[in-house]
CSV table of C-alpha atoms and ligand atoms in Angstrom, one decimal:
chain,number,residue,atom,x,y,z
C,18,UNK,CA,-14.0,24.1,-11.5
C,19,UNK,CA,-14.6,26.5,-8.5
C,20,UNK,CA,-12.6,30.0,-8.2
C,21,UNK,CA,-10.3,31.1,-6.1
C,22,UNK,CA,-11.9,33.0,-3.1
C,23,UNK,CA,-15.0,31.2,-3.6
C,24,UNK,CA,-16.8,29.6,-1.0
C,25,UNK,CA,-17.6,25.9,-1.7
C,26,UNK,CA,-18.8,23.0,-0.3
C,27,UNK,CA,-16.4,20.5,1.1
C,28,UNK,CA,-17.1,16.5,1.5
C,29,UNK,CA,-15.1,15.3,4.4
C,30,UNK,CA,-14.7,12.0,5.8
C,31,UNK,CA,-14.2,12.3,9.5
C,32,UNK,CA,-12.8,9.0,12.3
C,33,UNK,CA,-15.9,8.6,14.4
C,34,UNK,CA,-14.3,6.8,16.9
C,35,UNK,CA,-11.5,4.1,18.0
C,36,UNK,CA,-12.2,0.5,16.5
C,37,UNK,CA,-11.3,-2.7,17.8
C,38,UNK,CA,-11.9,-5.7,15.4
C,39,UNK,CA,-13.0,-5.0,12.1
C,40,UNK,CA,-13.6,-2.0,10.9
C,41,UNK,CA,-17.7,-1.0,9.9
C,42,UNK,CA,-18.2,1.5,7.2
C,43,UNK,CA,-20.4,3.0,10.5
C,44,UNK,CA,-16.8,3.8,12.0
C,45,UNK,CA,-16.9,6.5,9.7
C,46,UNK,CA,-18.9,9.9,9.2
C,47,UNK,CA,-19.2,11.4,5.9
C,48,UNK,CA,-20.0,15.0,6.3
C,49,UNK,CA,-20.5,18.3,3.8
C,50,UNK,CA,-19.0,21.4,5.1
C,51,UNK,CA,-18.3,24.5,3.8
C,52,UNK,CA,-14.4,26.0,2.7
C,53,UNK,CA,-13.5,29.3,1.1
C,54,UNK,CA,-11.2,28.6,-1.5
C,55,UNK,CA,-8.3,31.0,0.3
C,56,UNK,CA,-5.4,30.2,2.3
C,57,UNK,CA,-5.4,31.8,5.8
C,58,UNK,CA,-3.5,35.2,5.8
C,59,UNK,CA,-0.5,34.1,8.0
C,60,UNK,CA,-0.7,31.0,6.2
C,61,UNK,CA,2.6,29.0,5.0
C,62,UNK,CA,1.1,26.0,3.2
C,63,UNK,CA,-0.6,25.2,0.2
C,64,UNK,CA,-4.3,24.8,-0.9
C,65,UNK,CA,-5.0,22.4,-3.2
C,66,UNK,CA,-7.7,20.2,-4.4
C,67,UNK,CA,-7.7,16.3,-3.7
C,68,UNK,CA,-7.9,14.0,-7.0
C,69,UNK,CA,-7.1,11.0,-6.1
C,70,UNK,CA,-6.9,8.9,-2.2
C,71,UNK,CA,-6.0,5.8,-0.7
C,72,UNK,CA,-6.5,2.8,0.9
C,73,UNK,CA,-3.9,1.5,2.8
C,74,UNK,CA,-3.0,-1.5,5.4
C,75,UNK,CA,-1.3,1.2,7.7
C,76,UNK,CA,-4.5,3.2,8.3
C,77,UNK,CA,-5.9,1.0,10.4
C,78,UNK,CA,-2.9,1.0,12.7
C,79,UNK,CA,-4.3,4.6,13.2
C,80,UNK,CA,-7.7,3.7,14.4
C,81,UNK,CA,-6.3,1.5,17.4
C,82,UNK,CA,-6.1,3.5,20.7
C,83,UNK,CA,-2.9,3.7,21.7
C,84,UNK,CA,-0.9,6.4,22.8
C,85,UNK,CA,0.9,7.4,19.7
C,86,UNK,CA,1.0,10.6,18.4
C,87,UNK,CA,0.3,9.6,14.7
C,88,UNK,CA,-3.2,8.0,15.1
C,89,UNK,CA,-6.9,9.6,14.3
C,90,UNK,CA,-8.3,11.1,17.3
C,91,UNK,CA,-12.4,10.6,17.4
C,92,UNK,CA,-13.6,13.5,15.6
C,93,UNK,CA,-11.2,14.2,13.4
C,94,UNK,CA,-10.7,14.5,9.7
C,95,UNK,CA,-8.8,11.0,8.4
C,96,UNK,CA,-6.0,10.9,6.4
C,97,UNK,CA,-3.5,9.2,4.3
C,98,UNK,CA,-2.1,9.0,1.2
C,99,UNK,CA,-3.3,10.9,-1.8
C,100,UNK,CA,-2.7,13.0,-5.5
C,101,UNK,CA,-3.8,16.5,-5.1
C,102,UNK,CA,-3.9,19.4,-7.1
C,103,UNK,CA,-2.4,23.0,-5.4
C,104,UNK,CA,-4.8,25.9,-6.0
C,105,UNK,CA,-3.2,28.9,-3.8
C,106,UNK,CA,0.3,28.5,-3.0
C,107,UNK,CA,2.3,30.8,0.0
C,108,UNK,CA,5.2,28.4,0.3
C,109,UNK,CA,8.3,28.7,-1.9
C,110,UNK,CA,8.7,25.0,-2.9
C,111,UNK,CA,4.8,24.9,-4.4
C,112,UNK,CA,3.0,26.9,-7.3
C,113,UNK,CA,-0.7,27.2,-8.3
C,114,UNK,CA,-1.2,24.4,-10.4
C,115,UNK,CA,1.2,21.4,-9.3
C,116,UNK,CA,0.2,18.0,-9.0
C,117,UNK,CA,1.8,16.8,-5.8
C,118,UNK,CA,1.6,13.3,-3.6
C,119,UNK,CA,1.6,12.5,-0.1
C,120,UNK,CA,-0.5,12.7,2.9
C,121,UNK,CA,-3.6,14.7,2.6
C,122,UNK,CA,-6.8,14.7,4.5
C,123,UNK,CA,-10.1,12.8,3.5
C,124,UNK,CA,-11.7,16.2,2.1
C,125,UNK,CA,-12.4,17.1,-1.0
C,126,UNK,CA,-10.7,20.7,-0.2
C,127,UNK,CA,-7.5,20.9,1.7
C,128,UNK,CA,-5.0,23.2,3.5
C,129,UNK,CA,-1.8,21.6,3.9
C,130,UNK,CA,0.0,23.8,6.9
C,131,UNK,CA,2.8,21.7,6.8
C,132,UNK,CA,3.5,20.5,2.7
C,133,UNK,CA,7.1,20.3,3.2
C,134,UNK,CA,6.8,16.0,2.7
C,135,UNK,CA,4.2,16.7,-0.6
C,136,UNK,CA,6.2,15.4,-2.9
C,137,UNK,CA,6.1,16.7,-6.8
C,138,UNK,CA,5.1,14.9,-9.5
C,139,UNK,CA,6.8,15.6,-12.9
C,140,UNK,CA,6.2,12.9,-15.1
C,141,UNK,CA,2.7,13.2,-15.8
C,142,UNK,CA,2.5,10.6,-19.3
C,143,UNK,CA,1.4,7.7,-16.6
C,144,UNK,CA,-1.4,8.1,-15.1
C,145,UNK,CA,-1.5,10.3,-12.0
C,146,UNK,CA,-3.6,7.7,-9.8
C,147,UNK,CA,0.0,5.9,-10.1
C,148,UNK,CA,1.2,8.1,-7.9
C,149,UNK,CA,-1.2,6.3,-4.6
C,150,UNK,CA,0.8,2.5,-5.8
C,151,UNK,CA,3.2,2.3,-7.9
C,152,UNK,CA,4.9,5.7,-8.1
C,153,UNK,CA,4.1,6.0,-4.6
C,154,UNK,CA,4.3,4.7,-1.4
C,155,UNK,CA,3.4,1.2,-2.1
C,156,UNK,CA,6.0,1.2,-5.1
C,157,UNK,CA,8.7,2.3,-2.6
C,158,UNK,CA,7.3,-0.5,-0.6
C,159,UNK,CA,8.0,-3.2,-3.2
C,160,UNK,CA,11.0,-1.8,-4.9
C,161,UNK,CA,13.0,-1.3,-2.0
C,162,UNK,CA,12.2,-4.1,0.4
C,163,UNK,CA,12.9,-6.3,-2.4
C,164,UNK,CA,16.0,-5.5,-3.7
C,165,UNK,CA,17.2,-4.2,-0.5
C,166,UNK,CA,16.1,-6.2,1.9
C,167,UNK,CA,15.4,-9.6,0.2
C,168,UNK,CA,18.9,-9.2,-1.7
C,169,UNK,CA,17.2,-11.2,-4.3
C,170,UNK,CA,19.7,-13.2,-6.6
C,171,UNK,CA,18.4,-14.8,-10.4
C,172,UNK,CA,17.2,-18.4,-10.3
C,173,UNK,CA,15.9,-18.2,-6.7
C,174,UNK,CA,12.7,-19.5,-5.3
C,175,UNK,CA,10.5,-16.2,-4.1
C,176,UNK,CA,7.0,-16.6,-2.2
C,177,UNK,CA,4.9,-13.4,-1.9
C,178,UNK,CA,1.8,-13.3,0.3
C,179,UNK,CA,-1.4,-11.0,-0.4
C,180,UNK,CA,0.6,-11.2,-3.7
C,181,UNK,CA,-2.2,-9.0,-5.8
C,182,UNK,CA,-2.3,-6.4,-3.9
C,183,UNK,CA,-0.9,-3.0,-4.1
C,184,UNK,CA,2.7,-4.2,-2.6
C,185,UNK,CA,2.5,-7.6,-3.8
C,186,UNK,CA,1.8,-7.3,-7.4
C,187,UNK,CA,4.6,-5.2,-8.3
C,188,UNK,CA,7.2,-7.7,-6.1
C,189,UNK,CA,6.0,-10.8,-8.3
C,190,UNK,CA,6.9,-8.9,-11.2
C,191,UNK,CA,10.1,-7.5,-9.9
C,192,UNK,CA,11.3,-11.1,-9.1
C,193,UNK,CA,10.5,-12.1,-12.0
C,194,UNK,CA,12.2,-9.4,-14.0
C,195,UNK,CA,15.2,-10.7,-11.5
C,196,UNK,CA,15.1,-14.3,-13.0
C,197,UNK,CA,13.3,-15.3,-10.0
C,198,UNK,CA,11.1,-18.2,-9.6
C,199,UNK,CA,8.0,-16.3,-8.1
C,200,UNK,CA,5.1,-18.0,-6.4
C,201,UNK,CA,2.1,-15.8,-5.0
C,202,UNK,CA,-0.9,-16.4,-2.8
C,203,UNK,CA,-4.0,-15.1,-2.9
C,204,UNK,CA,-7.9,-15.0,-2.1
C,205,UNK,CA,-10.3,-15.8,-4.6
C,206,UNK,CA,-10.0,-17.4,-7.8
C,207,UNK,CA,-10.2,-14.1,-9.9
C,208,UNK,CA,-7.2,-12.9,-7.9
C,209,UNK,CA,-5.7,-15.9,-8.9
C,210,UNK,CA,-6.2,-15.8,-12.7
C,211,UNK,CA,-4.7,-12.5,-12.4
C,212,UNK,CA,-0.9,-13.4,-10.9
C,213,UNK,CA,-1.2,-16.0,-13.3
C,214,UNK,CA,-2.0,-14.4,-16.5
C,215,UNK,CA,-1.5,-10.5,-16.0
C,216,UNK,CA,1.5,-10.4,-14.0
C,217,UNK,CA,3.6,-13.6,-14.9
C,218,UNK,CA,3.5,-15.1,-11.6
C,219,UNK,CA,5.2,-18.7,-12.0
C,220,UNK,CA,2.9,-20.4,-9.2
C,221,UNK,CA,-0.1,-19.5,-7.3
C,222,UNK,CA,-2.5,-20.7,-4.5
C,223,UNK,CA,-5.6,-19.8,-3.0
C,224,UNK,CA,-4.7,-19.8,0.5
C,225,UNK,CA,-8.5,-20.1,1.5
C,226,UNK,CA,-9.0,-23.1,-1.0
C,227,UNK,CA,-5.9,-25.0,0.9
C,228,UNK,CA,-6.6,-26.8,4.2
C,229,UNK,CA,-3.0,-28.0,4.9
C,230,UNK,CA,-0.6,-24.6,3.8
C,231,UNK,CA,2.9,-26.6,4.6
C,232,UNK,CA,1.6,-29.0,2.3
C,233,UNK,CA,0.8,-26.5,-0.6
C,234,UNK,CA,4.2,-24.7,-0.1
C,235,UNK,CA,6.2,-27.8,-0.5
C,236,UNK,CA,4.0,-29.0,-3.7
C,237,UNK,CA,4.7,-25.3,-5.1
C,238,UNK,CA,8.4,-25.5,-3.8
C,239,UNK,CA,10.0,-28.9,-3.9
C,240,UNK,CA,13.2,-27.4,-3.3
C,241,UNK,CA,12.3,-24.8,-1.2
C,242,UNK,CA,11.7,-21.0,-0.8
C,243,UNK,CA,15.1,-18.5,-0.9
C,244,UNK,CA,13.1,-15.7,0.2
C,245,UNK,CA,9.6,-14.8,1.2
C,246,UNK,CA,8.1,-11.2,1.1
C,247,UNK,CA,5.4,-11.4,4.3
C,248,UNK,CA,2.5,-9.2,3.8
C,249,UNK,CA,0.0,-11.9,6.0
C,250,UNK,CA,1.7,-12.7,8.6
C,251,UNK,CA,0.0,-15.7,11.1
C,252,UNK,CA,-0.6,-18.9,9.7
C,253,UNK,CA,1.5,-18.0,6.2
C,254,UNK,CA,4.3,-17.1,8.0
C,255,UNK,CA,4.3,-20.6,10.2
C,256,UNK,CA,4.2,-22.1,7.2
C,257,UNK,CA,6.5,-20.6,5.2
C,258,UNK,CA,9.3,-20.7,8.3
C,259,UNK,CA,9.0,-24.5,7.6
C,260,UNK,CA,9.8,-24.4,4.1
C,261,UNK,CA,12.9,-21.7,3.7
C,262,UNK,CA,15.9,-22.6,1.9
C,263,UNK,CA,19.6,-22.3,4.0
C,264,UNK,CA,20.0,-18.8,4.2
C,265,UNK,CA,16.7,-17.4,3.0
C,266,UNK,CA,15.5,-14.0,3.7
C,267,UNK,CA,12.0,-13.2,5.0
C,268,UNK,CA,11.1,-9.7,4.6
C,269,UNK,CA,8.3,-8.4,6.6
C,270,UNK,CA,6.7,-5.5,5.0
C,271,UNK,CA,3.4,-6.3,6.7
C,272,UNK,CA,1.0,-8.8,8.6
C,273,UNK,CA,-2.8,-7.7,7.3
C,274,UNK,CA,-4.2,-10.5,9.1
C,275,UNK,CA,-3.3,-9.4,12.4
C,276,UNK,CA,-4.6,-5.9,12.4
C,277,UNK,CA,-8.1,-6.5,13.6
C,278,UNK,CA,-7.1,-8.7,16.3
C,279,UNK,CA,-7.1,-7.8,19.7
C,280,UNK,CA,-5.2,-10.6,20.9
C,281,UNK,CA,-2.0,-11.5,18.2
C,282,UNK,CA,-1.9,-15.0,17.0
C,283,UNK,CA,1.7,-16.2,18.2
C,284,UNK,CA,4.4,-17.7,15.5
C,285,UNK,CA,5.3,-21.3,16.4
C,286,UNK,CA,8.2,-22.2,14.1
C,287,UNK,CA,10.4,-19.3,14.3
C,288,UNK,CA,13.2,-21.8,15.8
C,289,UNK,CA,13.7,-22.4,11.9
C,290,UNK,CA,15.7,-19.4,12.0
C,291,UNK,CA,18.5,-21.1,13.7
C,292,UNK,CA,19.4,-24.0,11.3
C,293,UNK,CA,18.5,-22.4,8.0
C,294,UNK,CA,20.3,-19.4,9.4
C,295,UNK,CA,17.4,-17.0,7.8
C,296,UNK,CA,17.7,-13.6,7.8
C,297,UNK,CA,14.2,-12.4,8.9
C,298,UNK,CA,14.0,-8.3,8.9
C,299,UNK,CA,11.2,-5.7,8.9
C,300,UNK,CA,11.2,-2.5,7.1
C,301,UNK,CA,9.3,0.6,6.4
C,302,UNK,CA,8.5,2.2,3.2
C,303,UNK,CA,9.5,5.7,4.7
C,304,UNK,CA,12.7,4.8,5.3
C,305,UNK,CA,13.6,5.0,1.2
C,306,UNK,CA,11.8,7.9,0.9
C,307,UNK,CA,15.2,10.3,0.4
C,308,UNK,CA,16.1,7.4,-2.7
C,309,UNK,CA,12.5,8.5,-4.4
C,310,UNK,CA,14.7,10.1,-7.6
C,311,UNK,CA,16.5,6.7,-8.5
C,312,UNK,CA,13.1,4.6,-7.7
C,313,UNK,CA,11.2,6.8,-9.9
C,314,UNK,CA,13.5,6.5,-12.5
C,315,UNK,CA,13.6,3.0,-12.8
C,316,UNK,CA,10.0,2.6,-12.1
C,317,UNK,CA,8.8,4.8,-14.8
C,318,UNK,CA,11.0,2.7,-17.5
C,319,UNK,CA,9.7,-0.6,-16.7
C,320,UNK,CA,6.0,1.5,-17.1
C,321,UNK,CA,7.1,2.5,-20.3
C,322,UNK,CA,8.8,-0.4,-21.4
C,323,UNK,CA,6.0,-2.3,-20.6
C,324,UNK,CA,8.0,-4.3,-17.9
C,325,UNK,CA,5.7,-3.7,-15.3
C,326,UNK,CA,1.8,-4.1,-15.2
C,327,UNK,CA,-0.5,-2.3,-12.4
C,328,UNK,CA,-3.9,-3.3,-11.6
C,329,UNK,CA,-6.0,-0.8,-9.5
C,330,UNK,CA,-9.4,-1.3,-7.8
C,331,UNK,CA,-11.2,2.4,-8.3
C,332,UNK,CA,-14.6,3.9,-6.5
C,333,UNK,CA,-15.7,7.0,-6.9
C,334,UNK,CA,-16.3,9.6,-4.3
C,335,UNK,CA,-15.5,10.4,-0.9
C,336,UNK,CA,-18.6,8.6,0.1
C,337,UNK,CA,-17.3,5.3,-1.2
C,338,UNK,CA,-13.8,5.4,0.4
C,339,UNK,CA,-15.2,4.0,4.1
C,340,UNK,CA,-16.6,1.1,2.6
C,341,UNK,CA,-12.9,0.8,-0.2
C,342,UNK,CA,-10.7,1.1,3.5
C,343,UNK,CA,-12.2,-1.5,5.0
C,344,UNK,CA,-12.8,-3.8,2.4
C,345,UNK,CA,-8.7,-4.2,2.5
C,346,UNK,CA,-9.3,-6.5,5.2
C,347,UNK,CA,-11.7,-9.0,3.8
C,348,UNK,CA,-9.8,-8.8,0.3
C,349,UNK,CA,-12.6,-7.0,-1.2
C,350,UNK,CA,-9.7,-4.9,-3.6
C,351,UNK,CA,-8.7,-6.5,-6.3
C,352,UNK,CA,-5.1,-4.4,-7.2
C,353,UNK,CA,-4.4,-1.1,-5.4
C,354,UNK,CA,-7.5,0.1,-3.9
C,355,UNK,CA,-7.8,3.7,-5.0
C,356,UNK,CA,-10.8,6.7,-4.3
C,357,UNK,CA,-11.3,8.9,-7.3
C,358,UNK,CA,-12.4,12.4,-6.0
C,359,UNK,CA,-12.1,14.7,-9.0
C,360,UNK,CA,-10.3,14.4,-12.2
C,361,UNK,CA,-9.7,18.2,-13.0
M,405,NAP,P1,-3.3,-5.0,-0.6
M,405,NAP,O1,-2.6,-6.3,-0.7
M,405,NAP,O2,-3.6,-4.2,-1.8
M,405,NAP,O3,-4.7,-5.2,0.1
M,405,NAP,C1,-4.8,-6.0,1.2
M,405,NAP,C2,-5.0,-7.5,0.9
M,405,NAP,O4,-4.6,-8.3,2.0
M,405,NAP,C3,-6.5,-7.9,0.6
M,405,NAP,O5,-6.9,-7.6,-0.7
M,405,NAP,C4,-6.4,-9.4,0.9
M,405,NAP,O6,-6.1,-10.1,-0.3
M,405,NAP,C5,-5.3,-9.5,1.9
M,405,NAP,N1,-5.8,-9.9,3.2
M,405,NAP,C6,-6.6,-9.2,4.0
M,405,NAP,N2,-6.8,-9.9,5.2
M,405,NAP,C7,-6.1,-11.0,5.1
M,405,NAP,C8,-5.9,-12.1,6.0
M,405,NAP,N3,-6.5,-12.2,7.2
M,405,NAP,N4,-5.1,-13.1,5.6
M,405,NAP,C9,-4.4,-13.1,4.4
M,405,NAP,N5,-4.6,-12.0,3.5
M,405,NAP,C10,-5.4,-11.0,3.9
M,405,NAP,O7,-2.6,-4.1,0.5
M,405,NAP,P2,-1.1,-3.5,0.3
M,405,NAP,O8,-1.2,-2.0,0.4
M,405,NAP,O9,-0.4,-4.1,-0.9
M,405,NAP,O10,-0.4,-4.0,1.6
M,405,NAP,C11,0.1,-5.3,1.7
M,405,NAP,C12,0.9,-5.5,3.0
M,405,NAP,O11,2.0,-4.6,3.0
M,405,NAP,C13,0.1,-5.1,4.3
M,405,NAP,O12,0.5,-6.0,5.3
M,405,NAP,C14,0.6,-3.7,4.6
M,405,NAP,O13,0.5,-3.4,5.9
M,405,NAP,C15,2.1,-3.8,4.1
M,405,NAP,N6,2.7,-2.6,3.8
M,405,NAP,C16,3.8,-2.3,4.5
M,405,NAP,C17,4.5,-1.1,4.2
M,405,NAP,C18,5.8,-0.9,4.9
M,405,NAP,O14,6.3,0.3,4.8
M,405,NAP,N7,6.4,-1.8,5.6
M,405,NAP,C19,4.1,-0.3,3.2
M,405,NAP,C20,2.9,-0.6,2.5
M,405,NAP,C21,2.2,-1.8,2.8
M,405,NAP,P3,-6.6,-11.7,-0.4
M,405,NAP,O15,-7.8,-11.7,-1.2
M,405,NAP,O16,-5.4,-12.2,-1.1
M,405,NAP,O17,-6.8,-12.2,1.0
């Protein structure tokens, strides 16, 4: 463990430049420079050392050029989510020693200018990687745009897409806790074995082993699906529209399979919504964020409880993460895709 006012070296990962179609682990540099373990003089922030990063859908959102303010520019440090340690500390809310989560930069070393959204972490008998899934954003992801937007009721028919993911493992198992009937898609057949046998899921299908998707959803749902949580978008989501239940709710937390596409694929069915009267709403994670307190409460007791499962998918180094991020996109994770940087 390096001192304080120590200079050190620093791995970074920096955005070489804007990417369209899939992301190449050459989209990235890794680099090694140099940081003195010190926050500025006129500094407000906190300096702390990364532990734990990761990958998420989102960040390739960032890679697109567009003009938005909250994208990498070519050059830059990137950045995302992340458990960090704080070192020095000039801001009141922070002290030398905290384990905080939130965005942080893809170095190994940070200054946070701005920590004001770092949030604390407190309960510290889970593990701390928790805090990049299912303490985290992704958990806020699940929790919330189920029970608020699916307004999931026991005995219903629920369809998760991408469903071993970060997001989509902990929804299966939410549903079910609800007394839901929970069908997930996935992958590959290990992915598979896992909704069935690790998180309880009631159905499952291998989207890529099924040439005709309508015809799998109605052989998993002879009566239909109440609610769908879309995490695919495309093809899924045609399908699904032609399999909801009266009054079904599709929330759409996500559509991975158009975010390397130049051109988006277009949605043919969505005149479904009209006679089923479906209630089809997007949401973001952010948006619960002031509500973390109650999630985190009844998050941690279905952890403890054993309730709740979580899977993660962990490499090691900052010089691994490039090849972690973009292996989101051809399912390469299996679970929450995590980068361990340090563990002290
Ligand atoms: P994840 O599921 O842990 O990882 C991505 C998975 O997506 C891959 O493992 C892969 O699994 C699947 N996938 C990739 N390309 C695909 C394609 N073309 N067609 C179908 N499946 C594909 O990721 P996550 O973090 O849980 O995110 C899941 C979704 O939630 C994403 O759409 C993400 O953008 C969204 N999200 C939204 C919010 C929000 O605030 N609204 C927050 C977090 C996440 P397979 O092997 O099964 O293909």
């Amino acid at each position: 463990m390096a001192d304080i006012g120590e200079e050190v070296k620093n791995k970074q990962v920096l955005f070489r430049d804007y990417v369209s179609g899939f992301p190449k682990e050459s989209d990235f540099i890794i680099t090694t420079a140099t940081i003195r373990l010190k926050l500025p003089q006129a500094s407000n922030g906190v300096l702390v050392k990364t532990l734990f990063l990761s990958c998420d859908p989102f960040m390739r959102m960032l890679m697109k050029n567009q003009s938005s303010a909250f994208s990498y520019s070519p050059g830059s440090l990137l950045f995302g989510y992340g458990v960090a340690k704080v070192l020095e500390s000039a801001h009141s809310d922070f002290n030398e020693g905290d384990l905080v989560w939130g965005m942080l930069k893809w170095e190994e070393y940070s200054v946070v200018e701005d920590p004001g959204k770092l949030v604390k972490i407190h309960h510290t008998d889970v593990p701390l990687s928790y805090y990049t899934g299912i303490l985290g954003m992704p958990g806020i992801t699940a929790y919330f745009g189920f029970h608020e937007v699916c307004s999931p009721k026991k005995g219903e028919y629920v369809f998760v897409s991408a469903a071993s993911g970060a997001v989509g493992q902990l929804v299966g198992q939410l549903a079910k806790l609800m007394g839901c009937h929970v069908v997930g898609s996935a992958g590959s057949r290990e992915k598979i074995e896992l909704l069935k046998n690790k998180f309880g899921f009631d159905e499952v299908l291998n989207y890529k082993e099924e040439h005709d998707l309508d015809a799998a959803l109605k052989r998993c749902f002879p009566e239909g699906i109440d609610i769908y949580f879309e995490n695919v978008g495309g093809k899924t989501l045609d399908s699904v529209l032609l399999n909801m239940r009266p009054h079904g709710r599709i929330a759409v937390c996500g559509m991975i399979s158009q975010y390397n596409l130049d051109q988006l694929e277009g949605v043919h069915n969505l005149m479904r919504l009209v006679p089923q009267r479906i209630r089809m709403e997007g949401f973001i994670a952010n948006d619960y964020f002031h509500l973390n307190a109650n999630f985190l409460e009844a998050m941690l007791s279905y952890i403890r409880e054993g309730k709740i499962t979580y899977v993660e998918d962990t490499v090691h180094g900052l010089e691994s993460g490039p090849a972690a991020l973009i292996g989101l996109f051809s399912g390469r994770n299996i679970g929450k895709q995590i980068v361990s940087i340090s563990t002290e």
